[in-house]
C-alpha cells in the first residue's frame, strides 16, 4: 500500500487545475443505460472510483472506450443488458446503486446488491426504494440484493422525499425519464451534480425542469438518444485545494473554479480571514493575515456547507485563533480524521455529531492513517503547514477521489511525494 509523505513548508503559490466532478461522473455514467445510443463524457476525472463504475457498467453489458488518458469516456449499451449488479463490485463503491433506476427504466427489472455500510455510516437505501416504488417498481430485499421489477413499465408519479438524498434524487430522475406520464420529485436534492446530470439527460432527449430546486418535474418519453456532455467542475476538489493556501499562506488560483459551486464554503473561508476572488481563470485564494480565525460550521445539503468539505475545513481550523464548533448533520460517523489530527498536536473534542476544535499555534508532523476519502486529504492539508514530516498511510482512499494529488500540490510548491510502504 502506498503512503504520502508531506514536509511542512512555507507559503504556496501558482495555479492548480481542478478536474471534472467525481460525484457528477458517477451518476452520468449510469445514464448510458437509458439509451441504446453512445453517450460520451468529456472532462472526466481519472480516479479509481471511475474505474470501478466502468467495471460495473461493463459487467452489465456496456461497451466502454476511454480516450485522452481517461478524460473522455464513450459508453454504449446497444446489446442485451445483464440486469444483475454483483456484490463483488457494488461493495467497493456505494455509487454503484445508481444503476438501479436506469436498469429499471430500460429493462423493467434489476437485481442490485446492497452496497453495505462504509466508514462514514450505515448508508441505507430506503429513500431509493421509496422513490422507485412511487414510480411503480416492486422492490424486495432478498439475500443482500434488491430485486426490483415493474408490471408494464414505470409510471409517472408525485413523490416527496423524507430527506433530500442526492443518490435517491438521481435514481428517481433517471428512472422517471422513461416512465409513462409526468413525475414530480419534492424535497429533491439541489447539488450541482444533479443539475449536471439533468443537463446531460436533456441532451439525450429527456424533458425535465426544476433541477437545482427542491421540486423537479419530469415528462416521460419513449426513448433517449446519445449525447456528448462535459462533466462539471469538481466543487469538492475545488474546495479542498482552496484550503492549501488558506493553511500555508501564499496565493493560489484554482483554474476553472466558480464561486457558484462553493458559495457557502467561500463565505466560511471569508469569515475565517481567507480571501477568495473570482476571475476569468478561476478562484484566487490567499490568507489575509498571519493566522486564520475560528469559525463555526454546520454541514447541510446543498446549498449549505458541504459534508464532503467538513474534514478538510477541520484541518484548517486546527491552527485557527480561537475555538471552532463543527456539527456534522449528514453522516453519523464522519469525524474519524479527528483522532489522526490529534496525533499531529491538534486539540479536538468530539461528542457524537459535534466537534470543538481549539486552535493551536502549529501542528507537528506525525505518522497518520487515512480512514476514508475526505479524511485522507484533510491529513495531507494538515501536513502541508505542520512542523516536520507527516506520513499518511492507506492512500488508496485518496485515489478514489483525487487525481494526481501529489503532482498538483507539488505544482504550487508543496513538498509532497508518494512512497511505497
Ligand atoms: C452523495 O452520496 C455523495 N456521493 C457523497 O460524497 C456525499 O457526501 C453525499 O451525497 C451527501 O452530499 C456521490 O455522489 C457518489 P445521500 P449519497 O443519499 O447519495 C442517508 C464523497 O466523499 N440516506 O444524500 O449516498 C445517508 O445514510 C461522497 O465524495 C438514507 O438514510 O448521499 C446519509 O446519512 C461521500 N437512506 C444521508 O442520507 C437512503 O436511502 C445523505 O445521503 C439514502 C441516504
XYZ file of C-alpha atoms and ligand atoms in Angstrom:
465
model
C 0.000 0.000 0.000
C 1.236 3.479 -0.900
C 1.694 6.334 1.537
C 2.046 10.055 1.004
C 4.980 11.886 2.632
C 4.442 15.612 3.267
C 7.060 18.021 4.579
C 5.623 21.120 6.256
C 6.735 24.197 4.422
C 6.047 27.842 3.757
C 3.586 29.729 1.589
C 2.281 28.176 -1.634
C 1.814 29.917 -4.948
C 0.777 29.192 -8.517
C -2.117 27.590 -10.377
C -3.861 24.285 -9.698
C -6.048 22.506 -12.266
C -9.452 21.365 -10.959
C -10.766 18.158 -12.530
C -14.269 17.071 -13.534
C -16.519 16.132 -10.622
C -16.271 12.541 -9.337
C -19.821 12.723 -7.964
C -21.186 14.042 -11.249
C -19.350 11.450 -13.337
C -20.586 8.608 -11.105
C -24.193 9.484 -11.919
C -23.604 10.492 -15.557
C -22.028 7.132 -16.410
C -25.071 5.003 -15.396
C -27.246 7.300 -17.551
C -25.822 5.454 -20.554
C -28.033 2.506 -19.559
C -31.075 4.610 -20.505
C -30.256 4.639 -24.211
C -29.096 2.242 -26.940
C -27.012 5.050 -28.451
C -23.498 6.105 -27.342
C -23.022 8.606 -24.516
C -19.681 10.417 -24.475
C -18.419 12.230 -21.386
C -15.561 14.711 -21.658
C -13.568 16.284 -18.766
C -13.960 13.012 -16.870
C -11.699 12.720 -13.803
C -9.029 9.967 -13.686
C -9.969 8.200 -10.441
C -10.232 4.667 -9.116
C -13.958 5.174 -8.463
C -14.446 5.849 -12.179
C -12.614 2.607 -12.956
C -14.955 0.794 -10.548
C -18.027 2.273 -12.244
C -16.553 1.306 -15.641
C -16.132 -2.282 -14.455
C -19.699 -2.347 -13.132
C -21.215 -0.995 -16.352
C -19.164 -3.430 -18.449
C -20.460 -6.283 -16.251
C -23.974 -5.109 -17.180
C -23.143 -5.220 -20.887
C -21.955 -1.683 -21.654
C -19.126 -1.215 -24.151
C -16.808 1.492 -22.856
C -13.801 3.095 -24.528
C -11.704 5.817 -22.975
C -9.504 8.317 -24.749
C -7.118 11.121 -23.717
C -5.860 9.088 -20.719
C -9.390 8.647 -19.432
C -10.590 12.244 -19.774
C -13.017 11.122 -22.490
C -15.279 8.126 -21.898
C -17.594 6.778 -24.598
C -20.174 4.250 -23.384
C -22.674 2.267 -25.417
C -25.460 -0.058 -24.259
C -26.898 -1.242 -27.569
C -26.764 -5.008 -26.937
C -28.534 -7.243 -24.428
C -28.036 -5.978 -20.891
C -27.366 -8.035 -17.775
C -29.739 -6.789 -15.022
C -27.608 -8.047 -12.118
C -25.165 -5.700 -10.326
C -22.949 -8.092 -8.411
C -21.935 -7.665 -4.752
C -18.222 -8.102 -5.552
C -18.232 -4.782 -7.459
C -21.030 -2.938 -5.640
C -19.416 -3.453 -2.201
C -16.423 -1.380 -3.356
C -18.417 1.732 -4.074
C -21.831 2.874 -2.848
C -22.461 4.891 -6.010
C -22.944 1.537 -7.769
C -26.532 1.831 -6.532
C -27.077 4.463 -9.242
C -27.582 1.716 -11.857
C -30.852 0.684 -10.170
C -33.079 3.424 -11.577
C -31.703 3.287 -15.141
C -31.884 -0.547 -15.289
C -35.486 -0.494 -14.075
C -36.412 2.160 -16.633
C -34.668 0.423 -19.556
C -35.349 -3.273 -18.785
C -38.285 -3.231 -16.363
C -36.296 -5.289 -13.846
C -32.988 -5.198 -11.953
C -31.126 -7.075 -9.233
C -28.705 -4.779 -7.431
C -26.639 -5.749 -4.419
C -26.989 -3.571 -1.352
C -23.697 -1.669 -1.095
C -23.263 -2.310 2.594
C -22.056 0.315 5.003
C -18.835 2.253 4.771
C -16.516 4.042 7.168
C -18.668 7.173 7.426
C -22.009 5.484 8.031
C -24.575 2.730 7.506
C -25.786 4.363 4.300
C -29.102 2.550 3.821
C -31.108 2.533 0.589
C -34.633 3.111 1.905
C -35.001 6.518 0.217
C -34.036 4.989 -3.151
C -36.525 2.139 -2.655
C -39.327 4.527 -1.658
C -38.650 6.784 -4.654
C -38.627 3.979 -7.225
C -41.609 2.245 -5.604
C -43.515 5.507 -6.097
C -42.878 5.072 -9.846
C -44.500 1.642 -9.749
C -41.494 -0.588 -9.061
C -41.927 -3.651 -6.821
C -38.703 -3.968 -4.818
C -37.884 -6.797 -2.440
C -34.708 -7.274 -0.359
C -33.504 -10.875 -0.637
C -30.049 -12.334 0.171
C -28.474 -8.889 0.315
C -29.817 -7.891 -3.096
C -32.617 -5.549 -4.089
C -34.858 -7.481 -6.518
C -36.797 -4.859 -8.486
C -39.370 -5.271 -11.221
C -42.272 -3.426 -12.835
C -45.503 -4.718 -14.366
C -45.818 -2.899 -17.708
C -43.088 -0.330 -17.104
C -42.665 2.593 -14.706
C -45.486 5.093 -14.343
C -45.167 8.814 -13.579
C -45.981 9.838 -10.001
C -45.585 12.605 -7.443
C -43.153 11.674 -4.630
C -41.974 13.682 -1.629
C -38.675 12.502 -0.103
C -38.232 12.350 3.678
C -34.681 13.688 3.243
C -33.078 15.389 0.250
C -30.923 12.386 -0.666
C -28.511 13.042 -3.552
C -28.432 9.456 -4.813
C -32.149 8.832 -4.421
C -32.833 12.039 -6.374
C -30.529 10.839 -9.149
C -32.112 7.363 -9.282
C -35.635 8.821 -9.342
C -34.861 11.386 -12.059
C -33.087 8.876 -14.318
C -35.893 6.321 -13.925
C -38.641 8.909 -14.487
C -37.208 9.989 -17.872
C -38.662 6.799 -19.418
C -41.733 6.407 -17.164
C -45.192 6.802 -18.674
C -46.569 10.252 -17.851
C -45.450 13.051 -15.552
C -43.340 12.640 -12.415
C -42.659 15.207 -9.703
C -39.989 14.840 -7.017
C -40.485 17.061 -3.969
C -37.720 17.776 -1.432
C -35.274 16.841 -4.194
C -31.565 17.345 -3.574
C -30.178 20.515 -5.202
C -26.488 19.631 -5.649
C -24.690 20.910 -8.792
C -24.026 17.277 -9.746
C -27.795 16.788 -10.121
C -28.037 19.906 -12.284
C -25.214 18.443 -14.397
C -26.994 15.068 -14.695
C -30.206 16.772 -15.837
C -28.270 18.880 -18.339
C -26.919 15.661 -19.860
C -30.298 13.883 -19.785
C -31.871 16.830 -21.624
C -29.211 16.498 -24.332
C -30.306 12.850 -24.566
C -33.908 13.975 -25.161
C -35.318 13.924 -21.635
C -37.935 16.516 -20.661
C -37.065 17.841 -17.193
C -37.373 21.126 -15.343
C -36.703 22.409 -11.834
C -33.220 20.923 -11.465
C -31.280 22.756 -8.739
C -34.509 23.441 -6.865
C -36.262 21.135 -4.395
C -39.021 20.362 -6.933
C -38.090 18.541 -10.137
C -40.700 17.695 -12.818
C -40.080 15.061 -15.491
C -42.250 14.275 -18.546
C -41.570 10.653 -19.518
C -40.515 9.975 -23.128
C -40.409 6.728 -25.140
C -36.646 6.648 -25.629
C -33.469 8.638 -25.152
C -30.736 9.136 -27.749
C -26.978 9.508 -27.452
C -25.170 12.709 -26.479
C -21.823 14.253 -25.636
C -21.507 16.055 -22.327
C -18.668 17.738 -20.352
C -18.509 16.743 -16.688
C -18.978 19.760 -14.412
C -16.000 21.017 -12.333
C -15.485 19.146 -9.068
C -16.592 21.542 -6.311
C -15.181 19.270 -3.579
C -11.733 19.084 -5.165
C -12.023 22.853 -5.702
C -12.824 23.487 -2.027
C -10.094 21.091 -0.958
C -7.368 22.884 -2.908
C -8.659 26.333 -1.886
C -7.640 25.288 1.621
C -3.989 24.748 0.682
C -3.078 28.488 0.578
C -5.513 29.068 3.448
C -3.495 26.713 5.650
C 0.007 27.541 4.357
C -0.269 31.159 3.307
C 0.598 32.445 -0.151
C -1.707 32.829 -3.139
C -3.094 30.066 -5.378
C -5.515 30.182 -8.323
C -7.809 27.152 -8.726
C -8.280 27.044 -12.506
C -11.884 26.645 -13.647
C -13.226 27.312 -10.164
C -16.540 29.119 -9.937
C -17.931 30.858 -6.840
C -21.405 29.442 -7.585
C -20.080 25.924 -6.859
C -18.718 26.760 -3.391
C -20.708 29.790 -2.201
C -21.388 28.711 1.405
C -17.873 27.287 1.740
C -16.301 30.528 0.467
C -18.420 32.508 2.934
C -16.948 30.473 5.794
C -13.430 30.994 4.453
C -14.061 34.747 4.307
C -15.216 34.707 7.936
C -12.025 32.823 8.841
C -9.884 35.504 7.207
C -9.305 33.954 3.790
C -9.697 35.998 0.611
C -11.463 34.301 -2.334
C -11.635 36.295 -5.563
C -13.383 35.057 -8.716
C -11.699 35.986 -12.001
C -11.621 34.804 -15.607
C -9.154 31.979 -14.765
C -10.920 30.643 -11.695
C -10.835 31.361 -7.949
C -7.750 33.054 -6.473
C -7.299 32.302 -2.767
C -4.977 33.899 -0.209
C -4.827 34.330 3.552
C -5.468 37.875 4.720
C -3.451 37.812 7.962
C -0.913 35.593 9.725
C -3.453 33.305 11.302
C -6.996 32.188 10.440
C -9.851 32.955 12.786
C -12.075 30.294 14.369
C -15.494 29.850 12.735
C -18.459 27.558 13.401
C -19.621 25.110 10.708
C -22.797 23.046 10.290
C -22.926 20.674 7.324
C -26.160 20.736 5.296
C -27.484 19.598 1.899
C -26.604 21.986 -0.936
C -26.545 24.986 -0.952
C -25.416 24.625 2.690
C -21.875 23.820 3.800
C -20.902 20.505 2.091
C -20.304 17.500 4.311
C -17.576 16.467 1.849
C -15.533 19.527 2.878
C -16.005 19.142 6.637
C -12.832 17.118 7.262
C -10.740 19.492 5.182
C -12.191 22.539 6.997
C -11.354 20.928 10.321
C -7.706 20.716 9.224
C -7.729 24.475 8.624
C -9.388 25.237 11.962
C -6.836 23.170 13.931
C -4.454 26.152 13.811
C -7.069 28.921 13.949
C -7.094 31.606 16.630
C -9.898 30.529 18.991
C -12.258 27.576 19.214
C -14.488 26.404 16.342
C -17.665 24.331 16.646
C -18.341 21.837 13.848
C -21.603 19.909 13.505
C -21.878 17.008 11.028
C -25.590 16.564 10.258
C -25.410 14.357 7.129
C -23.431 11.273 8.185
C -23.340 9.589 11.579
C -19.608 8.858 11.731
C -17.639 11.453 9.834
C -15.088 12.646 12.408
C -12.573 9.804 12.015
C -9.946 12.305 10.896
C -10.111 13.968 14.353
C -8.011 11.377 16.267
C -5.476 11.402 13.426
C -5.240 15.203 13.536
C -4.860 14.907 17.320
C -1.749 12.788 16.720
C -0.377 15.886 14.972
C -0.992 18.018 18.045
C -4.500 19.251 17.299
C -6.819 19.882 20.254
C -10.220 18.460 19.286
C -13.148 17.306 21.428
C -15.673 15.052 19.648
C -19.143 14.489 21.120
C -21.271 12.417 18.720
C -22.019 14.561 15.673
C -20.363 17.649 17.155
C -16.698 18.594 17.448
C -14.974 21.532 19.137
C -11.596 22.450 17.640
C -9.395 24.537 19.963
C -6.826 26.179 17.692
C -3.117 25.641 18.413
C -0.181 27.649 17.033
C 1.189 24.921 14.765
C 0.711 21.199 14.181
C 3.605 18.728 14.257
C 4.227 16.136 11.586
C 3.395 12.526 12.515
C 2.560 9.123 11.068
C -1.217 9.117 10.468
C -3.721 6.825 8.773
C -6.342 7.701 6.184
C -9.736 6.274 7.143
C -11.898 7.490 4.267
C -11.637 9.614 1.147
C -12.081 13.097 2.568
C -10.276 12.327 5.835
C -7.214 11.306 3.814
C -6.904 14.660 2.111
C -7.548 16.581 5.342
C -4.444 14.895 6.813
C -2.404 15.939 3.785
C -3.626 19.521 4.138
C -2.683 19.475 7.828
C 0.778 18.158 6.932
C 1.401 20.970 4.432
C 1.914 23.514 7.236
C 2.900 21.218 10.108
C 6.395 21.262 11.574
C 8.375 18.345 10.179
C 7.220 15.352 8.192
C 3.789 13.712 8.013
C 3.368 10.211 6.563
C -0.229 9.430 5.556
C -0.843 5.696 5.071
C -3.686 3.861 3.255
C -3.854 6.472 0.484
C -5.917 4.101 -1.666
C -8.760 6.059 -0.052
C -7.305 9.239 -1.567
C -7.011 7.815 -5.072
C -10.767 7.243 -5.141
C -11.480 10.943 -5.346
C -8.342 12.962 -6.158
C -6.375 12.627 -9.377
C -2.604 13.175 -9.224
C -2.846 14.928 -5.851
C 0.903 14.953 -5.165
C 1.619 16.302 -8.663
C -0.989 19.055 -8.307
C 0.207 20.131 -4.857
C 3.897 19.945 -5.849
C 2.997 22.299 -8.708
C 2.166 25.053 -6.204
C 5.292 24.462 -4.107
C 4.231 21.799 -1.631
C 6.874 19.278 -0.538
C 4.929 16.075 -1.116
C 5.694 12.670 -2.603
C 4.174 9.204 -2.847
C 6.203 6.449 -1.175
C 5.870 2.689 -1.178
C 5.253 1.468 2.356
C -23.600 11.566 -2.230
O -23.743 10.351 -1.517
C -22.105 11.720 -2.473
N -21.620 10.595 -3.261
C -21.370 11.781 -1.142
O -19.987 12.020 -1.427
C -21.916 12.964 -0.334
O -21.283 13.007 0.917
C -23.430 12.803 -0.144
O -24.073 12.683 -1.443
C -24.053 13.990 0.589
O -23.802 15.162 -0.118
C -21.863 10.567 -4.602
O -22.492 11.453 -5.158
C -21.316 9.388 -5.359
P -27.236 10.877 0.349
P -25.230 9.722 -1.304
O -28.128 9.848 -0.232
O -26.060 9.946 -2.485
C -28.862 8.917 4.346
C -17.667 11.696 -1.274
O -16.861 11.861 -0.343
N -29.631 8.054 3.435
O -27.536 12.318 0.125
O -25.055 8.334 -0.811
C -27.387 8.553 4.291
O -27.130 7.474 5.158
C -19.018 11.038 -1.004
O -17.465 12.032 -2.463
C -30.628 7.229 3.969
O -30.873 7.235 5.168
O -25.732 10.641 -0.105
C -26.719 9.822 4.726
O -26.733 9.880 6.139
C -19.173 10.609 0.453
N -31.322 6.425 3.125
C -27.637 10.903 4.153
O -28.896 10.266 3.893
C -31.085 6.405 1.770
O -31.772 5.667 1.041
C -27.113 11.540 2.874
O -27.086 10.548 1.905
C -30.071 7.244 1.257
C -29.363 8.064 2.105
